[in-house]
Each structure stands twice: as C-alpha cells, then as structure tokens.
mmCIF file with all atom_site columns, C-alpha atoms in Angstrom:
data_model
loop_
_atom_site.group_PDB
_atom_site.id
_atom_site.type_symbol
_atom_site.label_atom_id
_atom_site.label_alt_id
_atom_site.label_comp_id
_atom_site.label_asym_id
_atom_site.label_entity_id
_atom_site.label_seq_id
_atom_site.pdbx_PDB_ins_code
_atom_site.Cartn_x
_atom_site.Cartn_y
_atom_site.Cartn_z
_atom_site.occupancy
_atom_site.B_iso_or_equiv
_atom_site.pdbx_formal_charge
_atom_site.auth_seq_id
_atom_site.auth_comp_id
_atom_site.auth_asym_id
_atom_site.auth_atom_id
_atom_site.pdbx_PDB_model_num
ATOM 1   C CA . MET A 1 1   ? 127.278 70.920 148.285 1.00 53.00 ? 20  MET A CA 1
ATOM 2   C CA . SER A 1 2   ? 125.414 73.999 147.146 1.00 61.00 ? 21  SER A CA 1
ATOM 3   C CA . GLU A 1 3   ? 121.661 74.316 147.472 1.00 62.00 ? 22  GLU A CA 1
ATOM 4   C CA . THR A 1 4   ? 121.435 74.791 143.681 1.00 64.00 ? 23  THR A CA 1
ATOM 5   C CA . LEU A 1 5   ? 123.057 71.402 143.000 1.00 60.00 ? 24  LEU A CA 1
ATOM 6   C CA . ILE A 1 6   ? 120.824 69.715 145.574 1.00 63.00 ? 25  ILE A CA 1
ATOM 7   C CA . ALA A 1 7   ? 117.747 71.373 144.020 1.00 61.00 ? 26  ALA A CA 1
ATOM 8   C CA . LYS A 1 8   ? 118.756 70.181 140.521 1.00 67.00 ? 27  LYS A CA 1
ATOM 9   C CA . ALA A 1 9   ? 119.378 66.618 141.733 1.00 66.00 ? 28  ALA A CA 1
ATOM 10  C CA . THR A 1 10  ? 116.060 66.562 143.609 1.00 68.00 ? 29  THR A CA 1
ATOM 11  C CA . SER A 1 11  ? 114.276 67.902 140.534 1.00 70.00 ? 30  SER A CA 1
ATOM 12  C CA . ARG A 1 12  ? 115.713 65.082 138.361 1.00 74.00 ? 31  ARG A CA 1
ATOM 13  C CA . VAL A 1 13  ? 114.731 62.483 140.937 1.00 77.00 ? 32  VAL A CA 1
ATOM 14  C CA . SER A 1 14  ? 111.192 63.893 141.155 1.00 79.00 ? 33  SER A CA 1
ATOM 15  C CA . TRP A 1 15  ? 110.633 63.521 137.406 1.00 84.00 ? 34  TRP A CA 1
ATOM 16  C CA . MET A 1 16  ? 111.954 59.966 137.458 1.00 85.00 ? 35  MET A CA 1
ATOM 17  C CA . MET A 1 17  ? 109.527 59.101 140.271 1.00 85.00 ? 36  MET A CA 1
ATOM 18  C CA . ILE A 1 18  ? 106.644 60.618 138.325 1.00 89.00 ? 37  ILE A CA 1
ATOM 19  C CA . ILE A 1 19  ? 107.603 58.710 135.137 1.00 90.00 ? 38  ILE A CA 1
ATOM 20  C CA . ARG A 1 20  ? 107.816 55.447 137.104 1.00 88.00 ? 39  ARG A CA 1
ATOM 21  C CA . GLY A 1 21  ? 104.414 56.190 138.641 1.00 91.00 ? 40  GLY A CA 1
ATOM 22  C CA . VAL A 1 22  ? 102.799 56.901 135.275 1.00 93.00 ? 41  VAL A CA 1
ATOM 23  C CA . LEU A 1 23  ? 104.264 53.674 133.837 1.00 92.00 ? 42  LEU A CA 1
ATOM 24  C CA . ALA A 1 24  ? 102.938 51.701 136.809 1.00 91.00 ? 43  ALA A CA 1
ATOM 25  C CA . ILE A 1 25  ? 99.445  53.173 136.370 1.00 94.00 ? 44  ILE A CA 1
ATOM 26  C CA . ILE A 1 26  ? 99.457  52.479 132.613 1.00 93.00 ? 45  ILE A CA 1
ATOM 27  C CA . PHE A 1 27  ? 100.522 48.881 133.264 1.00 88.00 ? 46  PHE A CA 1
ATOM 28  C CA . GLY A 1 28  ? 97.868  48.454 135.977 1.00 90.00 ? 47  GLY A CA 1
ATOM 29  C CA . VAL A 1 29  ? 95.087  49.861 133.793 1.00 91.00 ? 48  VAL A CA 1
ATOM 30  C CA . MET A 1 30  ? 96.113  47.625 130.881 1.00 87.00 ? 49  MET A CA 1
ATOM 31  C CA . VAL A 1 31  ? 95.960  44.552 133.120 1.00 83.00 ? 50  VAL A CA 1
ATOM 32  C CA . ALA A 1 32  ? 92.551  45.635 134.504 1.00 85.00 ? 51  ALA A CA 1
ATOM 33  C CA . VAL A 1 33  ? 91.070  46.364 131.064 1.00 84.00 ? 52  VAL A CA 1
ATOM 34  C CA . TRP A 1 34  ? 92.230  43.077 129.490 1.00 77.00 ? 53  TRP A CA 1
ATOM 35  C CA . PRO A 1 35  ? 92.138  40.537 132.365 1.00 72.00 ? 54  PRO A CA 1
ATOM 36  C CA . LYS A 1 36  ? 91.288  37.603 130.105 1.00 64.00 ? 55  LYS A CA 1
ATOM 37  C CA . SER A 1 37  ? 94.021  38.243 127.568 1.00 66.00 ? 56  SER A CA 1
ATOM 38  C CA . THR A 1 38  ? 96.638  35.592 127.177 1.00 57.00 ? 57  THR A CA 1
ATOM 39  C CA . VAL A 1 39  ? 99.042  34.901 129.979 1.00 69.00 ? 58  VAL A CA 1
ATOM 40  C CA . LEU A 1 40  ? 101.980 35.393 127.626 1.00 79.00 ? 59  LEU A CA 1
ATOM 41  C CA . VAL A 1 41  ? 100.883 38.968 126.916 1.00 82.00 ? 60  VAL A CA 1
ATOM 42  C CA . ILE A 1 42  ? 100.658 39.639 130.648 1.00 78.00 ? 61  ILE A CA 1
ATOM 43  C CA . VAL A 1 43  ? 104.118 38.118 131.153 1.00 84.00 ? 62  VAL A CA 1
ATOM 44  C CA . TRP A 1 44  ? 105.481 40.337 128.379 1.00 88.00 ? 63  TRP A CA 1
ATOM 45  C CA . LEU A 1 45  ? 103.772 43.423 129.840 1.00 86.00 ? 64  LEU A CA 1
ATOM 46  C CA . PHE A 1 46  ? 105.243 42.639 133.246 1.00 88.00 ? 65  PHE A CA 1
ATOM 47  C CA . GLY A 1 47  ? 108.668 42.088 131.666 1.00 93.00 ? 66  GLY A CA 1
ATOM 48  C CA . ILE A 1 48  ? 108.563 45.385 129.802 1.00 95.00 ? 67  ILE A CA 1
ATOM 49  C CA . PHE A 1 49  ? 107.323 47.236 132.909 1.00 92.00 ? 68  PHE A CA 1
ATOM 50  C CA . ALA A 1 50  ? 110.015 45.722 135.173 1.00 94.00 ? 69  ALA A CA 1
ATOM 51  C CA . LEU A 1 51  ? 112.742 46.321 132.568 1.00 95.00 ? 70  LEU A CA 1
ATOM 52  C CA . ILE A 1 52  ? 111.817 49.987 132.059 1.00 94.00 ? 71  ILE A CA 1
ATOM 53  C CA . ASP A 1 53  ? 111.423 50.481 135.813 1.00 92.00 ? 72  ASP A CA 1
ATOM 54  C CA . GLY A 1 54  ? 114.895 49.018 136.340 1.00 93.00 ? 73  GLY A CA 1
ATOM 55  C CA . ILE A 1 55  ? 116.482 51.096 133.578 1.00 94.00 ? 74  ILE A CA 1
ATOM 56  C CA . ILE A 1 56  ? 114.983 54.264 135.063 1.00 91.00 ? 75  ILE A CA 1
ATOM 57  C CA . GLY A 1 57  ? 116.252 53.143 138.482 1.00 89.00 ? 76  GLY A CA 1
ATOM 58  C CA . VAL A 1 58  ? 119.793 52.710 137.093 1.00 92.00 ? 77  VAL A CA 1
ATOM 59  C CA . ALA A 1 59  ? 119.570 56.125 135.409 1.00 91.00 ? 78  ALA A CA 1
ATOM 60  C CA . HIS A 1 60  ? 118.410 57.583 138.715 1.00 85.00 ? 79  HIS A CA 1
ATOM 61  C CA . TRP A 1 61  ? 121.363 55.980 140.505 1.00 86.00 ? 80  TRP A CA 1
ATOM 62  C CA . PHE A 1 62  ? 123.876 57.377 137.989 1.00 88.00 ? 81  PHE A CA 1
ATOM 63  C CA . THR A 1 63  ? 122.354 60.876 137.883 1.00 85.00 ? 82  THR A CA 1
ATOM 64  C CA . ASP A 1 64  ? 121.859 61.287 141.638 1.00 76.00 ? 83  ASP A CA 1
ATOM 65  C CA . ARG A 1 65  ? 125.339 62.418 142.583 1.00 73.00 ? 84  ARG A CA 1
ATOM 66  C CA . VAL A 1 66  ? 124.176 63.686 145.950 1.00 71.00 ? 85  VAL A CA 1
ATOM 67  C CA . GLU A 1 67  ? 123.253 60.338 147.492 1.00 71.00 ? 86  GLU A CA 1
ATOM 68  C CA . ARG A 1 68  ? 123.917 57.075 145.686 1.00 76.00 ? 87  ARG A CA 1
ATOM 69  C CA . SER A 1 69  ? 122.126 54.318 147.492 1.00 79.00 ? 88  SER A CA 1
ATOM 70  C CA . THR A 1 70  ? 123.165 50.678 147.312 1.00 84.00 ? 89  THR A CA 1
ATOM 71  C CA . TRP A 1 71  ? 119.500 49.768 147.827 1.00 83.00 ? 90  TRP A CA 1
ATOM 72  C CA . GLY A 1 72  ? 118.522 51.915 144.858 1.00 82.00 ? 91  GLY A CA 1
ATOM 73  C CA . ILE A 1 73  ? 120.880 50.145 142.449 1.00 88.00 ? 92  ILE A CA 1
ATOM 74  C CA . VAL A 1 74  ? 119.992 46.706 143.901 1.00 90.00 ? 93  VAL A CA 1
ATOM 75  C CA . SER A 1 75  ? 116.309 47.460 143.331 1.00 89.00 ? 94  SER A CA 1
ATOM 76  C CA . ALA A 1 76  ? 116.996 48.563 139.749 1.00 90.00 ? 95  ALA A CA 1
ATOM 77  C CA . VAL A 1 77  ? 119.093 45.491 138.916 1.00 94.00 ? 96  VAL A CA 1
ATOM 78  C CA . ILE A 1 78  ? 116.437 43.173 140.384 1.00 93.00 ? 97  ILE A CA 1
ATOM 79  C CA . SER A 1 79  ? 113.803 44.846 138.198 1.00 93.00 ? 98  SER A CA 1
ATOM 80  C CA . ILE A 1 80  ? 115.980 44.541 135.085 1.00 96.00 ? 99  ILE A CA 1
ATOM 81  C CA . LEU A 1 81  ? 116.713 40.851 135.737 1.00 95.00 ? 100 LEU A CA 1
ATOM 82  C CA . ALA A 1 82  ? 113.049 40.042 136.412 1.00 92.00 ? 101 ALA A CA 1
ATOM 83  C CA . GLY A 1 83  ? 112.043 41.907 133.253 1.00 94.00 ? 102 GLY A CA 1
ATOM 84  C CA . LEU A 1 84  ? 114.626 40.140 131.093 1.00 95.00 ? 103 LEU A CA 1
ATOM 85  C CA . VAL A 1 85  ? 113.619 36.698 132.377 1.00 92.00 ? 104 VAL A CA 1
ATOM 86  C CA . ALA A 1 86  ? 109.971 37.434 131.578 1.00 90.00 ? 105 ALA A CA 1
ATOM 87  C CA . ILE A 1 87  ? 110.758 38.740 128.079 1.00 92.00 ? 106 ILE A CA 1
ATOM 88  C CA . ILE A 1 88  ? 113.299 36.054 127.083 1.00 93.00 ? 107 ILE A CA 1
ATOM 89  C CA . TRP A 1 89  ? 111.424 33.028 128.492 1.00 89.00 ? 108 TRP A CA 1
ATOM 90  C CA . PRO A 1 90  ? 107.719 33.967 128.465 1.00 84.00 ? 109 PRO A CA 1
ATOM 91  C CA . GLY A 1 91  ? 106.440 30.358 128.228 1.00 73.00 ? 110 GLY A CA 1
ATOM 92  C CA . PRO A 1 92  ? 108.236 28.956 131.273 1.00 77.00 ? 111 PRO A CA 1
ATOM 93  C CA . THR A 1 93  ? 107.843 32.321 132.975 1.00 76.00 ? 112 THR A CA 1
ATOM 94  C CA . ALA A 1 94  ? 104.075 32.043 132.589 1.00 73.00 ? 113 ALA A CA 1
ATOM 95  C CA . LEU A 1 95  ? 104.199 28.921 134.752 1.00 67.00 ? 114 LEU A CA 1
ATOM 96  C CA . ALA A 1 96  ? 106.323 30.652 137.354 1.00 78.00 ? 115 ALA A CA 1
ATOM 97  C CA . MET A 1 97  ? 104.774 34.111 136.949 1.00 75.00 ? 116 MET A CA 1
ATOM 98  C CA . VAL A 1 98  ? 103.094 34.134 140.326 1.00 77.00 ? 117 VAL A CA 1
ATOM 99  C CA . PHE A 1 99  ? 106.334 33.364 142.129 1.00 83.00 ? 118 PHE A CA 1
ATOM 100 C CA . LEU A 1 100 ? 108.482 35.614 139.936 1.00 78.00 ? 119 LEU A CA 1
ATOM 101 C CA . ILE A 1 101 ? 106.250 38.616 140.523 1.00 81.00 ? 120 ILE A CA 1
ATOM 102 C CA . GLY A 1 102 ? 105.932 37.720 144.204 1.00 85.00 ? 121 GLY A CA 1
ATOM 103 C CA . PHE A 1 103 ? 109.677 37.502 144.867 1.00 91.00 ? 122 PHE A CA 1
ATOM 104 C CA . TRP A 1 104 ? 110.312 40.596 142.760 1.00 89.00 ? 123 TRP A CA 1
ATOM 105 C CA . ALA A 1 105 ? 107.736 42.534 144.789 1.00 90.00 ? 124 ALA A CA 1
ATOM 106 C CA . ILE A 1 106 ? 109.170 41.337 148.123 1.00 94.00 ? 125 ILE A CA 1
ATOM 107 C CA . LEU A 1 107 ? 112.710 42.402 147.178 1.00 94.00 ? 126 LEU A CA 1
ATOM 108 C CA . LEU A 1 108 ? 111.559 45.661 145.605 1.00 92.00 ? 127 LEU A CA 1
ATOM 109 C CA . GLY A 1 109 ? 109.404 46.476 148.651 1.00 94.00 ? 128 GLY A CA 1
ATOM 110 C CA . ALA A 1 110 ? 112.264 45.707 151.042 1.00 95.00 ? 129 ALA A CA 1
ATOM 111 C CA . SER A 1 111 ? 114.531 48.084 149.137 1.00 92.00 ? 130 SER A CA 1
ATOM 112 C CA . GLN A 1 112 ? 111.808 50.768 149.157 1.00 90.00 ? 131 GLN A CA 1
ATOM 113 C CA . ILE A 1 113 ? 111.427 50.374 152.927 1.00 94.00 ? 132 ILE A CA 1
ATOM 114 C CA . ALA A 1 114 ? 115.205 50.697 153.352 1.00 92.00 ? 133 ALA A CA 1
ATOM 115 C CA . LEU A 1 115 ? 115.237 53.811 151.152 1.00 88.00 ? 134 LEU A CA 1
ATOM 116 C CA . ALA A 1 116 ? 112.331 55.305 153.121 1.00 89.00 ? 135 ALA A CA 1
ATOM 117 C CA . MET A 1 117 ? 114.133 54.752 156.412 1.00 92.00 ? 136 MET A CA 1
ATOM 118 C CA . ARG A 1 118 ? 117.231 56.392 154.964 1.00 88.00 ? 137 ARG A CA 1
ATOM 119 C CA . ALA A 1 119 ? 115.189 59.342 153.668 1.00 85.00 ? 138 ALA A CA 1
ATOM 120 C CA . LYS A 1 120 ? 113.410 59.772 157.018 1.00 86.00 ? 139 LYS A CA 1
ATOM 121 C CA . LYS A 1 121 ? 116.014 62.270 158.212 1.00 83.00 ? 140 LYS A CA 1
ATOM 122 C CA . THR A 1 122 ? 116.016 64.411 155.085 1.00 83.00 ? 141 THR A CA 1
ATOM 123 C CA . MET A 1 123 ? 112.578 64.115 153.507 1.00 81.00 ? 142 MET A CA 1
ATOM 124 C CA . LYS A 1 124 ? 109.326 65.394 154.971 1.00 83.00 ? 143 LYS A CA 1
ATOM 125 C CA . HIS A 1 125 ? 107.062 62.864 153.247 1.00 83.00 ? 144 HIS A CA 1
ATOM 126 C CA . TRP A 1 126 ? 109.345 59.836 153.630 1.00 86.00 ? 145 TRP A CA 1
ATOM 127 C CA . TYR A 1 127 ? 106.411 57.801 154.919 1.00 88.00 ? 146 TYR A CA 1
ATOM 128 C CA . LEU A 1 128 ? 104.879 57.677 151.404 1.00 88.00 ? 147 LEU A CA 1
ATOM 129 C CA . TRP A 1 129 ? 107.908 55.688 150.296 1.00 86.00 ? 148 TRP A CA 1
ATOM 130 C CA . LEU A 1 130 ? 107.519 53.493 153.372 1.00 92.00 ? 149 LEU A CA 1
ATOM 131 C CA . ILE A 1 131 ? 103.847 52.863 152.499 1.00 93.00 ? 150 ILE A CA 1
ATOM 132 C CA . CYS A 1 132 ? 104.895 51.960 148.923 1.00 89.00 ? 151 CYS A CA 1
ATOM 133 C CA . GLY A 1 133 ? 107.406 49.495 150.319 1.00 92.00 ? 152 GLY A CA 1
ATOM 134 C CA . ILE A 1 134 ? 104.993 47.903 152.779 1.00 95.00 ? 153 ILE A CA 1
ATOM 135 C CA . ILE A 1 135 ? 102.262 47.530 150.139 1.00 91.00 ? 154 ILE A CA 1
ATOM 136 C CA . THR A 1 136 ? 104.805 46.032 147.749 1.00 90.00 ? 155 THR A CA 1
ATOM 137 C CA . VAL A 1 137 ? 106.048 43.485 150.324 1.00 94.00 ? 156 VAL A CA 1
ATOM 138 C CA . VAL A 1 138 ? 102.488 42.483 151.300 1.00 91.00 ? 157 VAL A CA 1
ATOM 139 C CA . PHE A 1 139 ? 101.586 42.072 147.630 1.00 85.00 ? 158 PHE A CA 1
ATOM 140 C CA . GLY A 1 140 ? 104.663 39.890 147.117 1.00 88.00 ? 159 GLY A CA 1
ATOM 141 C CA . LEU A 1 141 ? 103.905 37.726 150.150 1.00 89.00 ? 160 LEU A CA 1
ATOM 142 C CA . ILE A 1 142 ? 100.343 37.144 148.941 1.00 84.00 ? 161 ILE A CA 1
ATOM 143 C CA . MET A 1 143 ? 101.655 36.130 145.516 1.00 81.00 ? 162 MET A CA 1
ATOM 144 C CA . VAL A 1 144 ? 104.159 33.665 146.987 1.00 84.00 ? 163 VAL A CA 1
ATOM 145 C CA . PHE A 1 145 ? 102.063 32.113 149.743 1.00 86.00 ? 164 PHE A CA 1
ATOM 146 C CA . VAL A 1 146 ? 98.570  32.125 148.165 1.00 80.00 ? 165 VAL A CA 1
ATOM 147 C CA . PRO A 1 147 ? 99.273  31.250 144.520 1.00 74.00 ? 166 PRO A CA 1
ATOM 148 C CA . GLY A 1 148 ? 96.103  29.182 144.194 1.00 64.00 ? 167 GLY A CA 1
ATOM 149 C CA . ALA A 1 149 ? 93.938  32.284 144.179 1.00 64.00 ? 168 ALA A CA 1
ATOM 150 C CA . GLY A 1 150 ? 93.599  31.892 140.435 1.00 55.00 ? 169 GLY A CA 1
ATOM 151 C CA . LEU A 1 151 ? 95.074  33.742 137.510 1.00 62.00 ? 170 LEU A CA 1
ATOM 152 C CA . LEU A 1 152 ? 92.162  36.159 137.167 1.00 67.00 ? 171 LEU A CA 1
ATOM 153 C CA . SER A 1 153 ? 92.463  37.097 140.845 1.00 72.00 ? 172 SER A CA 1
ATOM 154 C CA . LEU A 1 154 ? 96.193  37.440 140.335 1.00 74.00 ? 173 LEU A CA 1
ATOM 155 C CA . LEU A 1 155 ? 95.667  39.823 137.445 1.00 79.00 ? 174 LEU A CA 1
ATOM 156 C CA . TRP A 1 156 ? 93.217  41.986 139.402 1.00 81.00 ? 175 TRP A CA 1
ATOM 157 C CA . LEU A 1 157 ? 95.608  42.009 142.346 1.00 80.00 ? 176 LEU A CA 1
ATOM 158 C CA . LEU A 1 158 ? 98.482  42.962 140.041 1.00 82.00 ? 177 LEU A CA 1
ATOM 159 C CA . ALA A 1 159 ? 96.417  45.752 138.446 1.00 87.00 ? 178 ALA A CA 1
ATOM 160 C CA . THR A 1 160 ? 95.386  47.139 141.832 1.00 90.00 ? 179 THR A CA 1
ATOM 161 C CA . PHE A 1 161 ? 98.946  46.967 143.169 1.00 87.00 ? 180 PHE A CA 1
ATOM 162 C CA . THR A 1 162 ? 100.522 48.750 140.210 1.00 90.00 ? 181 THR A CA 1
ATOM 163 C CA . ILE A 1 163 ? 97.885  51.491 140.102 1.00 93.00 ? 182 ILE A CA 1
ATOM 164 C CA . ILE A 1 164 ? 98.280  52.194 143.847 1.00 92.00 ? 183 ILE A CA 1
ATOM 165 C CA . GLU A 1 165 ? 102.068 52.027 143.529 1.00 89.00 ? 184 GLU A CA 1
ATOM 166 C CA . GLY A 1 166 ? 101.919 54.401 140.554 1.00 92.00 ? 185 GLY A CA 1
ATOM 167 C CA . ILE A 1 167 ? 99.746  56.920 142.386 1.00 93.00 ? 186 ILE A CA 1
ATOM 168 C CA . LEU A 1 168 ? 102.063 56.871 145.409 1.00 90.00 ? 187 LEU A CA 1
ATOM 169 C CA . LEU A 1 169 ? 105.164 57.301 143.220 1.00 89.00 ? 188 LEU A CA 1
ATOM 170 C CA . ILE A 1 170 ? 103.558 60.265 141.424 1.00 92.00 ? 189 ILE A CA 1
ATOM 171 C CA . VAL A 1 171 ? 102.612 61.895 144.745 1.00 91.00 ? 190 VAL A CA 1
ATOM 172 C CA . LEU A 1 172 ? 106.143 61.288 146.033 1.00 88.00 ? 191 LEU A CA 1
ATOM 173 C CA . GLY A 1 173 ? 107.565 62.796 142.830 1.00 87.00 ? 192 GLY A CA 1
ATOM 174 C CA . ILE A 1 174 ? 105.353 65.874 143.234 1.00 89.00 ? 193 ILE A CA 1
ATOM 175 C CA . PHE A 1 175 ? 106.508 66.321 146.841 1.00 86.00 ? 194 PHE A CA 1
ATOM 176 C CA . LEU A 1 176 ? 110.142 65.971 145.732 1.00 82.00 ? 195 LEU A CA 1
ATOM 177 C CA . ARG A 1 177 ? 109.495 68.531 142.995 1.00 82.00 ? 196 ARG A CA 1
ATOM 178 C CA . ARG A 1 178 ? 108.193 70.975 145.615 1.00 83.00 ? 197 ARG A CA 1
ATOM 179 C CA . VAL A 1 179 ? 111.314 70.367 147.715 1.00 78.00 ? 198 VAL A CA 1
ATOM 180 C CA . ALA A 1 180 ? 113.466 71.108 144.655 1.00 75.00 ? 199 ALA A CA 1
ATOM 181 C CA . ASN A 1 181 ? 111.530 74.303 143.917 1.00 75.00 ? 200 ASN A CA 1
ATOM 182 C CA . ASP A 1 182 ? 111.796 75.437 147.552 1.00 74.00 ? 201 ASP A CA 1
ATOM 183 C CA . ARG A 1 183 ? 115.561 74.813 147.571 1.00 68.00 ? 202 ARG A CA 1
ATOM 184 C CA . ALA A 1 184 ? 116.011 76.595 144.236 1.00 64.00 ? 203 ALA A CA 1
ATOM 185 C CA . ARG A 1 185 ? 114.421 79.757 145.660 1.00 66.00 ? 204 ARG A CA 1
ATOM 186 C CA . PHE A 1 186 ? 116.997 80.091 148.437 1.00 60.00 ? 205 PHE A CA 1
#
C-alpha cells in the first residue's frame, strides 16, 4: 500500500479520535456542572454519548481500509447497544445504570487495551491507548464492585473518567495526525 493511502487513512482516524475525545470531554463537563440533575437526564446523556461514540467507531471501522480490527468493531457495537438500551429504557436503565456503565467500560477498556497492543508495533505513542484502556477498565470495575458509593459519587467519577478519556483521545488523535503529516511528506 502506498504511503499516500496510509497517510490519508491515518489522517481520517486522527480526526475521528479527536471528535470522540471532544464528545467525551463535553459529556464529562456536563455531568460535572449538573451533578444533581435528574438521573434520567444522566442516563439519556450517557445513552447519546455511547451511541455517538459507537457510530463513530463503526464509521472508523468502515473507512479504515488499511487495518480493520475485530476489536474496533466489537467496541463500537457494544457502545451502540449500551446507548440504545439507555435511550429506549431510561427508567429501568436508571436502576441498572451503575452496572450498565461499569460493564460497558470494562468491555470498552479491554478492547482499547487489545487495540493498543496491536498498535504497539506500528505506532510510537501506542501506550496512550493502553493508558486509556487501563483507566477505562479500572473505572468499570469500580462501578461494578463498589456500586454503593452513591449516585453523586458515581456522577463525579463518570465526569472525571470521561474528561480524562477525552483528553487522552485528543492527544492520541493529534499524534496520529502528526504521523499522517509525516507520511504525506515522503
């Protein structure tokens, strides 16, 4: 495959990472600013975030003709399903929100770790993806095994997680953009 095609594919991926990061930060800030808002609104916000994240992940999978990863599409489908459940059944989801978000984060983090390990050979800053995955898994484990921490604590934890995740995704997108620009020059 030519360097130009690889540079174009990497450039598309970098923008998708940056968009996902910005969405995560917006979601995290909204949760932090309105921690006492109704649980249903938070469930809807989570559902919309997960749905958009999954749709972008599917788009990424279809547009990345260089390397289509099974983990990437699995991660996207999990996000879409979690988002749809939260949007369609917000009442019951509110009761199970802690566990839904926890299991979603564990599966998403595991797929990010797998993607990071795969990218280790080809990407200089692969460890940022690994850090994203580890943070995501730890967040998910806390949600599943310490649900009694209280809804307000849960919301602050969710806000912190998504802001950190968003920052890391933006940084990763910027590094990928630099890789694309470097490849385009040669």
